[in-house]
Coordinates of C-alpha atoms in Angstrom, one line a residue:
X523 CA 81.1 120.5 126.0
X524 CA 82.2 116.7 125.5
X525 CA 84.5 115.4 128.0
X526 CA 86.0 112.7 126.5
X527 CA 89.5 112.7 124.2
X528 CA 88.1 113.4 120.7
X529 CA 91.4 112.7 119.0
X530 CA 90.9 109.4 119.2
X531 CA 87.7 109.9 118.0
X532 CA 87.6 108.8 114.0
X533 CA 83.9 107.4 112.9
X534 CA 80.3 108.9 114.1
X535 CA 77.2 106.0 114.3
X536 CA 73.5 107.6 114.2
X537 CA 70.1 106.3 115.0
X538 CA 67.6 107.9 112.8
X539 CA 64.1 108.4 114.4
X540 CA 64.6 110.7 117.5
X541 CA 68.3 111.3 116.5
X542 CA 69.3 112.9 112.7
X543 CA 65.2 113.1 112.7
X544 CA 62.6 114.3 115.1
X545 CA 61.2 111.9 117.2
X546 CA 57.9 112.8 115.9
X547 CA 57.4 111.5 112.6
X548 CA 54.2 112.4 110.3
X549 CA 52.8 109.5 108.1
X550 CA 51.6 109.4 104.7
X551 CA 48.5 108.0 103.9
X552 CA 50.3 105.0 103.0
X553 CA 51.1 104.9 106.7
X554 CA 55.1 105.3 105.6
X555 CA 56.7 107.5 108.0
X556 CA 58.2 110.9 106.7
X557 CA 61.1 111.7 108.6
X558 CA 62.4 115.2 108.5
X559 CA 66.0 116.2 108.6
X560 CA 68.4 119.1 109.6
X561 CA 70.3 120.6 106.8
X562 CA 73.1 121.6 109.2
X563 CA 73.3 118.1 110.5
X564 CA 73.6 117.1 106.7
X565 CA 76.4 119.8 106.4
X566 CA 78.2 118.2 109.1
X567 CA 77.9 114.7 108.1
X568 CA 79.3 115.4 104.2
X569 CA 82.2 117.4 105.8
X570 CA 83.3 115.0 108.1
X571 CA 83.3 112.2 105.1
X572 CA 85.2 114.5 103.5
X573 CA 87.6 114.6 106.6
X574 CA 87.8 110.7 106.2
X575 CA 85.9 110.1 109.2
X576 CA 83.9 107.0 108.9
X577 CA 79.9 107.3 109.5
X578 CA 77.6 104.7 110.1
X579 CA 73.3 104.8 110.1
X580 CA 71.5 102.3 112.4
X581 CA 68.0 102.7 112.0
X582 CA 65.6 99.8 113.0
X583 CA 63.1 101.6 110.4
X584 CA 63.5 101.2 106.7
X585 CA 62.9 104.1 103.9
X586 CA 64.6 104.6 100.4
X587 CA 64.5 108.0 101.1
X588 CA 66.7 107.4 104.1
X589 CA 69.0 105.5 101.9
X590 CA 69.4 107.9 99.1
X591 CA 69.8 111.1 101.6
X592 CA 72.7 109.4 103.4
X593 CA 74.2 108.0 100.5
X594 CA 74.1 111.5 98.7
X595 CA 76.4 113.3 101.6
X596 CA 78.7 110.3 100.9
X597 CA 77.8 107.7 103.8
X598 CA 78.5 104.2 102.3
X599 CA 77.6 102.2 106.1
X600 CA 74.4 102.5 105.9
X601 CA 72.2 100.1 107.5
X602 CA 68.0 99.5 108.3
X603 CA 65.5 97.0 109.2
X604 CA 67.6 96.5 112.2
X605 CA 66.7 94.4 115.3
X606 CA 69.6 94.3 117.2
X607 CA 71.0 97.4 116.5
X608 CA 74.7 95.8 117.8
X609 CA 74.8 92.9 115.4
X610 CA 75.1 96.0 112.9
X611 CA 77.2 98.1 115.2
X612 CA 80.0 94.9 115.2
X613 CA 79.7 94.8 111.2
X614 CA 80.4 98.5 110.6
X615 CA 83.6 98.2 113.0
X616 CA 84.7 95.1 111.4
X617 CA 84.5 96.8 107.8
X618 CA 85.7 100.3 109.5
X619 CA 88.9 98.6 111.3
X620 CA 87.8 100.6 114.4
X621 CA 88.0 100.0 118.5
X622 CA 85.4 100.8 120.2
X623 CA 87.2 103.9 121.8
X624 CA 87.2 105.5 118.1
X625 CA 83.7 105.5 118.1
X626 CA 80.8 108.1 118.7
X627 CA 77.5 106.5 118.8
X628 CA 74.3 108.4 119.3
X629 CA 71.1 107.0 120.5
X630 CA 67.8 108.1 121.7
X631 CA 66.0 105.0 123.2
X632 CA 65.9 101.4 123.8
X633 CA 67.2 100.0 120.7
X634 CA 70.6 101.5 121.2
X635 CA 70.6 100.6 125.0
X636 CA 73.2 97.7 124.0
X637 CA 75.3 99.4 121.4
X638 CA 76.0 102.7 124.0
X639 CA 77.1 100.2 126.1
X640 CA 80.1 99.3 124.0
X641 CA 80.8 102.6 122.4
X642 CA 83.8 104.3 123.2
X643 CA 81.4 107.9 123.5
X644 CA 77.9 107.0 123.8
X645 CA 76.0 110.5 123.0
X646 CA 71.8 111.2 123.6
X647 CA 70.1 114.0 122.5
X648 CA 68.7 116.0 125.0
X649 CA 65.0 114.3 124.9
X650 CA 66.4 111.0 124.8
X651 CA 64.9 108.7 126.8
X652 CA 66.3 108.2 130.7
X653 CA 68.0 105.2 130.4
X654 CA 70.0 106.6 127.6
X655 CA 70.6 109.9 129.1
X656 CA 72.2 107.4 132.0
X657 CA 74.1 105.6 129.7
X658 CA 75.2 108.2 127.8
X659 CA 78.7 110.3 128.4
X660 CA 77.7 113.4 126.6
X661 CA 73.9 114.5 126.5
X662 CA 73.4 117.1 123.5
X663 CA 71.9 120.5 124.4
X664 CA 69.2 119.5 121.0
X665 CA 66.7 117.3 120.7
X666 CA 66.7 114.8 118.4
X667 CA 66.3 116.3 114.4
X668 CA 67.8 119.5 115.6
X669 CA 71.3 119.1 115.3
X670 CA 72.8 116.3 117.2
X671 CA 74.7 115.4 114.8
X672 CA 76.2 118.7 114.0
X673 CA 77.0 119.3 118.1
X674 CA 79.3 116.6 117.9
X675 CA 80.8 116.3 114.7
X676 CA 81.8 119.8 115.2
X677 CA 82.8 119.5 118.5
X678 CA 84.9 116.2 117.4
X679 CA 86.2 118.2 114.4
X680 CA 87.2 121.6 116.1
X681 CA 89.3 119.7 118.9
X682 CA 91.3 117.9 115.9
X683 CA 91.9 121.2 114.0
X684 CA 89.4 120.0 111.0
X685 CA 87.2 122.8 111.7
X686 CA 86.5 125.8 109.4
X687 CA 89.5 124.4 106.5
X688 CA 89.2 125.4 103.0
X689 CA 86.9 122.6 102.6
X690 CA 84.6 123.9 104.9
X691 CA 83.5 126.7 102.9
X692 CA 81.3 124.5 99.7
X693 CA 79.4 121.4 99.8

């Protein structure tokens, strides 16, 4: 269970490797990685656009297929290739009109290090690596790709009430 107050909670940022996907990735022979996903995580996500909570991807990767999954459950902050993963973190609040305290981030290694620093709920999935598990306030029963995100979006939703609506019940 999170400790933290998750009415003021009102956007959700994800990694992608080792967070919405496994943290072990198979490549093509192209040597392109093909990330997996979790369809309950996906659930989640669309819902809480739905909800008008704002959701933002950080991913220091870069795949069109990431792109066009997030974009289809209705994430418009959607950002890859990047280095410093809080360059892109101050962007999406800027464009959001968020505090840091309104913000869930999740992270599963050193890229985010800086970023879980500033969030208002820094989050790690349960194989995340120990100095994110340090940093982080709420450590996710799941590993990464096996619904982090849906852990806290539902937990964030349930304590404001959003939870099991009409909308709920269809994609």
């Amino acid at each position: 269970m999170i400790h933290y107050d998750l009415k003021k909670i009102k956007a959700f940022v994800f990694d992608v490797d080792g967070v919405l996907s496994s943290s072990k990735i198979p490549l093509a022979t192209d040597g392109e990685p093909m990330r997996t996903v979790n369809i309950k995580d996906g659930y989640a996500l669309q819902l809480a656009v739905k909800k008008g909570f704002e959701i933002g991807i950080i991913t220091g990767g870069y795949s069109e297929a990431v792109r066009i999954r997030y974009e289809r459950l209705g994430i418009r902050h959607i950002y890859m290739r990047s280095s410093i993963k809080l360059n892109e973190y101050k962007d999406f609040l800027l464009r959001a009109g968020l505090k840091d305290e309104e913000v869930i981030y999740c992270g599963d290694d050193m890229p985010d290090y800086e970023v879980m620093k500033r969030a208002g709920l820094p989050v790690a999935p349960a194989d995340a690596a120990p100095e994110i598990k340090r940093l982080a306030k709420y450590i996710s029963p799941v590993n990464g790709g096996e619904g982090v995100a849906r852990d806290v979006i539902e937990q964030t939703m349930k304590a404001r009430e959003l939870w099991m609506t009409d909308e709920a019940f269809g994609w």
